[in-house]
mmCIF file of C-alpha atoms in Angstrom:
data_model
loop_
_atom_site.group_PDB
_atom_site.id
_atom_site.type_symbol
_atom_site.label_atom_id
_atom_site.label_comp_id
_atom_site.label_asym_id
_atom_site.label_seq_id
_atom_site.Cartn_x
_atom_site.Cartn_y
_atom_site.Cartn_z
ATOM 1 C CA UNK A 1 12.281 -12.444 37.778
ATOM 2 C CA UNK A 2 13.957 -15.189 35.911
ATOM 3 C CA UNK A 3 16.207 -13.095 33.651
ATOM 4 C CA UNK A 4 18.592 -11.699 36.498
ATOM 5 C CA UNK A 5 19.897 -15.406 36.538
ATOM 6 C CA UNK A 6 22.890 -16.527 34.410
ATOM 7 C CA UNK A 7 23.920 -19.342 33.126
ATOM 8 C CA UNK A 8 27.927 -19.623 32.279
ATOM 9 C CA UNK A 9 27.506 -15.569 32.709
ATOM 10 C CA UNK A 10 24.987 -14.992 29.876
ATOM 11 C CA UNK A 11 22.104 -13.910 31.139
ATOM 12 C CA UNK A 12 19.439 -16.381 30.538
ATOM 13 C CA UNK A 13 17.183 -13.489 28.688
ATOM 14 C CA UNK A 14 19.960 -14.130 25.767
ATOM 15 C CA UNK A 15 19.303 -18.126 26.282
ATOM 16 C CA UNK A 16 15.671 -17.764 25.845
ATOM 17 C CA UNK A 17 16.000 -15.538 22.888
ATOM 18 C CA UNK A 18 18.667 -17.434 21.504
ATOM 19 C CA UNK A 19 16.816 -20.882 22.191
ATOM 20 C CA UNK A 20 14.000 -19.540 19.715
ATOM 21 C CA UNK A 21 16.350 -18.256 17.409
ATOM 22 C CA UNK A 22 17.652 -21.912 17.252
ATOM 23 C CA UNK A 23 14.576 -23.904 16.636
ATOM 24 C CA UNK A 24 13.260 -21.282 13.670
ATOM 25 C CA UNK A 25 16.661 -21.325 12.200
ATOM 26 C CA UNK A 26 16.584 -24.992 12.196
ATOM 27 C CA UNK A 27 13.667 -24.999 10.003
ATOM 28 C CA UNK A 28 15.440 -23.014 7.730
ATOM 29 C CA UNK A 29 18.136 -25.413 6.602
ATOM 30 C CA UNK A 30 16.254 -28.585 7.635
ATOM 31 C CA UNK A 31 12.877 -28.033 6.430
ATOM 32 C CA UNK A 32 9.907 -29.822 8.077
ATOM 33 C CA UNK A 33 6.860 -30.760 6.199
ATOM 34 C CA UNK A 34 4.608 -28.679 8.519
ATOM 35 C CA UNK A 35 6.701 -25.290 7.525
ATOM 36 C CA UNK A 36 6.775 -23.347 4.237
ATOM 37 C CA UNK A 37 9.982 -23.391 2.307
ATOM 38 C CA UNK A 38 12.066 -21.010 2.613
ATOM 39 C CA UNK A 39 12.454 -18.490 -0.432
ATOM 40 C CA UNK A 40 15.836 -17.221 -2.108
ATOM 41 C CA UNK A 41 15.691 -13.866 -2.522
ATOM 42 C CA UNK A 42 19.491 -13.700 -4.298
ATOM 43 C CA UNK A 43 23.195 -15.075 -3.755
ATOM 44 C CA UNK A 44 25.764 -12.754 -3.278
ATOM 45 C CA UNK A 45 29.244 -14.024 -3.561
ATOM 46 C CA UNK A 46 29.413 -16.721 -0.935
ATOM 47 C CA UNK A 47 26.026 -16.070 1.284
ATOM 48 C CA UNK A 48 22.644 -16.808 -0.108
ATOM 49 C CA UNK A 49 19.592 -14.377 1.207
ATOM 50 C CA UNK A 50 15.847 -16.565 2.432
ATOM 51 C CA UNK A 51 13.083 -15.558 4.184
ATOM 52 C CA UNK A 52 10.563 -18.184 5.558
ATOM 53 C CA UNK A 53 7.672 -17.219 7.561
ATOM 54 C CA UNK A 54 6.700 -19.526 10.682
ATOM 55 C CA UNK A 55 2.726 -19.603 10.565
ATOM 56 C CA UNK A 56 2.374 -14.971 10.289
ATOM 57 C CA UNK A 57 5.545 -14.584 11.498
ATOM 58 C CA UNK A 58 8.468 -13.789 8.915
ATOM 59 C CA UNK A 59 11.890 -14.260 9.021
ATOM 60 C CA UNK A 60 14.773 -13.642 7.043
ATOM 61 C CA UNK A 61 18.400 -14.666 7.360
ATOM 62 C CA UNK A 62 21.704 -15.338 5.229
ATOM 63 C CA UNK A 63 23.883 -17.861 5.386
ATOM 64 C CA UNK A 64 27.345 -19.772 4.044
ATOM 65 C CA UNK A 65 29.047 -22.736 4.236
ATOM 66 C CA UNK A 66 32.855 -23.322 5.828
ATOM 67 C CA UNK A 67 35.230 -22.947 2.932
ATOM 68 C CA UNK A 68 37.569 -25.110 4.763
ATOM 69 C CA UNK A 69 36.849 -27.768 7.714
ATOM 70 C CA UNK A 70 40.188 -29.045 9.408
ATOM 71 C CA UNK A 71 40.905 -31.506 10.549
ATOM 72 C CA UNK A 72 40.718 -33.452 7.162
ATOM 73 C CA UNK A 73 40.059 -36.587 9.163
ATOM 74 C CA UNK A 74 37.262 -36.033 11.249
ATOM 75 C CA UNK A 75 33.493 -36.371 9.446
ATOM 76 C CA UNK A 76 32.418 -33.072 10.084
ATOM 77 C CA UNK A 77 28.949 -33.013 7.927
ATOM 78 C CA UNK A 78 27.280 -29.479 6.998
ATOM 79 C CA UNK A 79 28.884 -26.578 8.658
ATOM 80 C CA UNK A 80 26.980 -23.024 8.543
ATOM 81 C CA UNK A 81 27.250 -19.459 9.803
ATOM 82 C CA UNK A 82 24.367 -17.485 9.685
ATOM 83 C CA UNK A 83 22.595 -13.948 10.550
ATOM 84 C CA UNK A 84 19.209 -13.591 11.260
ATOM 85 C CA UNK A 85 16.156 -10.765 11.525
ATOM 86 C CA UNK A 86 12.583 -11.040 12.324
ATOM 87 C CA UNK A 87 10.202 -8.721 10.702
ATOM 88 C CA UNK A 88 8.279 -8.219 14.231
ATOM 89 C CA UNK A 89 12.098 -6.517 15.007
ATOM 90 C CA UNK A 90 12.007 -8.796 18.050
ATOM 91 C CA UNK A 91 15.353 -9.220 17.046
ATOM 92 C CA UNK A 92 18.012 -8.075 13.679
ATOM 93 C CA UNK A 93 21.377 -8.922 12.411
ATOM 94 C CA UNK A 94 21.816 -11.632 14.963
ATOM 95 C CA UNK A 95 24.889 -14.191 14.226
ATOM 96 C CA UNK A 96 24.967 -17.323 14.954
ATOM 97 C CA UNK A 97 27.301 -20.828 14.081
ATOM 98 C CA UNK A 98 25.476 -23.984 13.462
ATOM 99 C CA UNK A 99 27.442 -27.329 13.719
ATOM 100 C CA UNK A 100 26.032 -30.962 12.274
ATOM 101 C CA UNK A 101 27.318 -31.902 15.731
ATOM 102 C CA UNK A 102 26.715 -31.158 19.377
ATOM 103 C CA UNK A 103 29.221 -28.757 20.799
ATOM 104 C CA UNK A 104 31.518 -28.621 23.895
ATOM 105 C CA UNK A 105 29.702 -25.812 26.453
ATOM 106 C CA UNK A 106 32.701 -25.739 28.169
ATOM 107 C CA UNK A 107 34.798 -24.906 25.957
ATOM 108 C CA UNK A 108 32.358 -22.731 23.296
ATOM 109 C CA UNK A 109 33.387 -21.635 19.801
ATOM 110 C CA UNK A 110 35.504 -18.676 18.871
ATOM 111 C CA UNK A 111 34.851 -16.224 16.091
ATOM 112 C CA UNK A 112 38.213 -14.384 14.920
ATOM 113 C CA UNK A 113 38.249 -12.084 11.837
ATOM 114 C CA UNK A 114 41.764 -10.343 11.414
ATOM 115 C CA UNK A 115 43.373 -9.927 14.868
ATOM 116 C CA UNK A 116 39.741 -9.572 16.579
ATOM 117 C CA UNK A 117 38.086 -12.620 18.332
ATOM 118 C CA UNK A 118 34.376 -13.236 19.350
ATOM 119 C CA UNK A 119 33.542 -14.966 21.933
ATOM 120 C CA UNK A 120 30.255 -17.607 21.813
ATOM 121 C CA UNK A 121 27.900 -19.476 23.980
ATOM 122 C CA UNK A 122 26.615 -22.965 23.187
ATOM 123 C CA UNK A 123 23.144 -24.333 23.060
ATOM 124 C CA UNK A 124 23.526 -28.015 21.310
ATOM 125 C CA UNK A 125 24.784 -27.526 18.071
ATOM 126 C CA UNK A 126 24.809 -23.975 17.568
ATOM 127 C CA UNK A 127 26.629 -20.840 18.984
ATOM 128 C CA UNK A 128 25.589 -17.351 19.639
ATOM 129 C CA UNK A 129 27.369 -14.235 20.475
ATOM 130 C CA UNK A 130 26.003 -12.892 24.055
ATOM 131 C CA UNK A 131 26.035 -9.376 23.888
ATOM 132 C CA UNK A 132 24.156 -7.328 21.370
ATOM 133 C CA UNK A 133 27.754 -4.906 21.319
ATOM 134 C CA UNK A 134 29.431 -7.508 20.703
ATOM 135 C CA UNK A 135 27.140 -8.655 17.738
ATOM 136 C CA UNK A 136 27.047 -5.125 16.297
ATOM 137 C CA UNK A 137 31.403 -5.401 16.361
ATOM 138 C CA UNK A 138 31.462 -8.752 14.974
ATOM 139 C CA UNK A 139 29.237 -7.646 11.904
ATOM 140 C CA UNK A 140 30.786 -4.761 11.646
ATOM 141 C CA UNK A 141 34.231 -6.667 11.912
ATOM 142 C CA UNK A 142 32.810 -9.304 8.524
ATOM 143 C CA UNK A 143 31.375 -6.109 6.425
ATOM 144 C CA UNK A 144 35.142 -5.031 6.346
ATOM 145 C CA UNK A 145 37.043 -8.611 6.779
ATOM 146 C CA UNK A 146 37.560 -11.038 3.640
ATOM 147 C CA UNK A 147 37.603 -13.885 5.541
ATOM 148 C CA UNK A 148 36.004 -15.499 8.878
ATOM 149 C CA UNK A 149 37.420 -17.860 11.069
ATOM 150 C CA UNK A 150 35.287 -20.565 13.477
ATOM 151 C CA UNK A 151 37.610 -22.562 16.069
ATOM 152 C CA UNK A 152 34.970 -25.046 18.258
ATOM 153 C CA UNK A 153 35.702 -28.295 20.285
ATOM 154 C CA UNK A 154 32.986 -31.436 19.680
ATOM 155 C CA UNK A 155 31.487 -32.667 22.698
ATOM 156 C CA UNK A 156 33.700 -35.471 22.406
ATOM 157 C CA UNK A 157 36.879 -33.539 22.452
ATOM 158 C CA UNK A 158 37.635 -32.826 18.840
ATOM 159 C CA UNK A 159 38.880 -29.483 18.333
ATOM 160 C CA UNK A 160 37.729 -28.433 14.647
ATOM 161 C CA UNK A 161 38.667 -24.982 12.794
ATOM 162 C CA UNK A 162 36.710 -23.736 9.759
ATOM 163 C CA UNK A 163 36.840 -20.988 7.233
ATOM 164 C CA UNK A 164 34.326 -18.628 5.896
ATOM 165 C CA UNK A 165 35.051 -16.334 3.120
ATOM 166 C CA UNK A 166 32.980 -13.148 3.963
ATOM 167 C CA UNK A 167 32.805 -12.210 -0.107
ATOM 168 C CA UNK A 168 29.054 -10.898 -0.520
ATOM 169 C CA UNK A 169 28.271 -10.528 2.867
ATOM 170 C CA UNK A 170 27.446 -6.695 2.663
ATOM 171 C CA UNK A 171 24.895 -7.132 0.041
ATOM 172 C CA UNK A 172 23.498 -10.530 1.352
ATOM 173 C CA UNK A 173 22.917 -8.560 4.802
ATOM 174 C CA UNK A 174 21.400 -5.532 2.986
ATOM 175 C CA UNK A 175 19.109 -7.666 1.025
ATOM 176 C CA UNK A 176 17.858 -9.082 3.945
ATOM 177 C CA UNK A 177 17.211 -6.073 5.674
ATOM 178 C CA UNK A 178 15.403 -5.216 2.820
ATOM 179 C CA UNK A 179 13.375 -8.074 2.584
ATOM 180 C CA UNK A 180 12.491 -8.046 6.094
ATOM 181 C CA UNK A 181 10.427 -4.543 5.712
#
């Protein structure tokens, strides 16, 4: 079976899912004609709440903008962190970073709130955490925290740091769950 394989040690089962997370996330903050728009369902200090449904299937998710983007000199467009739940439960609370630039795989992003660090995997432009521990810790980890940190490298070598302030992101992640029902 295809899942016992890994790619840079994530198993590929995490790719796949991942890879699907990706392209209905995508649709989220990019809309295509084809798709419904998403709906607000409330904005709670710095993260806004949407759902969107992809033909029957619905999804909900929150997401924020970097705070700060450093270097000051590098175009660095939009900049998002997000969480995401399907209604089907097929999967819930899962975090991801999305980039308006392709990202170095070798050298994937890093989550740090307080003294903690996350580690991510890259697919294109976007980063996910591998293990569903590690996802429960990390959300855990921003419930608590008051502010996120994001350090990734640009597949051309840039290394970039960003800011998130976590301020809302209890209620943003309840109202999703809630709106996911």
């Amino acid at each position: 079976m295809f899942w016992r394989y890994t790619v840079n040690n994530v198993p590929k089962r995490y790719i796949m899912r991942r890879l699907i997370c990706s392209v209905l996330l995508a649709g989220f903050i990019w809309p295509v004609s084809a798709q419904a728009d998403p709906t607000l369902h409330g904005s709670f200090g710095d993260w806004s709440v949407y759902s969107r449904y992809q033909g029957s299937a619905k999804t909900c998710f929150i997401y924020s903008e970097a705070k700060s983007k450093a270097p000051s000199n590098v175009r660095h467009g939009d900049i998002h962190f997000l969480v995401a739940s399907w209604k089907s439960g097929e999967a819930s609370e899962q975090p991801s970073f999305m980039a308006d630039f392709t990202l170095r795989k070798e050298r994937p992003p890093t989550v740090t709130i307080g003294n903690t660090d996350f580690d991510m995997y890259v697919s294109r432009n976007e980063a996910f955490i591998a293990d569903n521990l590690d996802e429960r810790n990390l959300l855990q980890k921003m419930r608590v925290g008051s502010t996120m940190k994001v350090q990734a490298v640009s597949s051309r070598g840039t290394s970039v740091n960003y800011t998130f302030s976590l301020r809302g992101i209890s209620a943003a992640l309840d109202k999703a769950a809630s709106a996911c029902q």
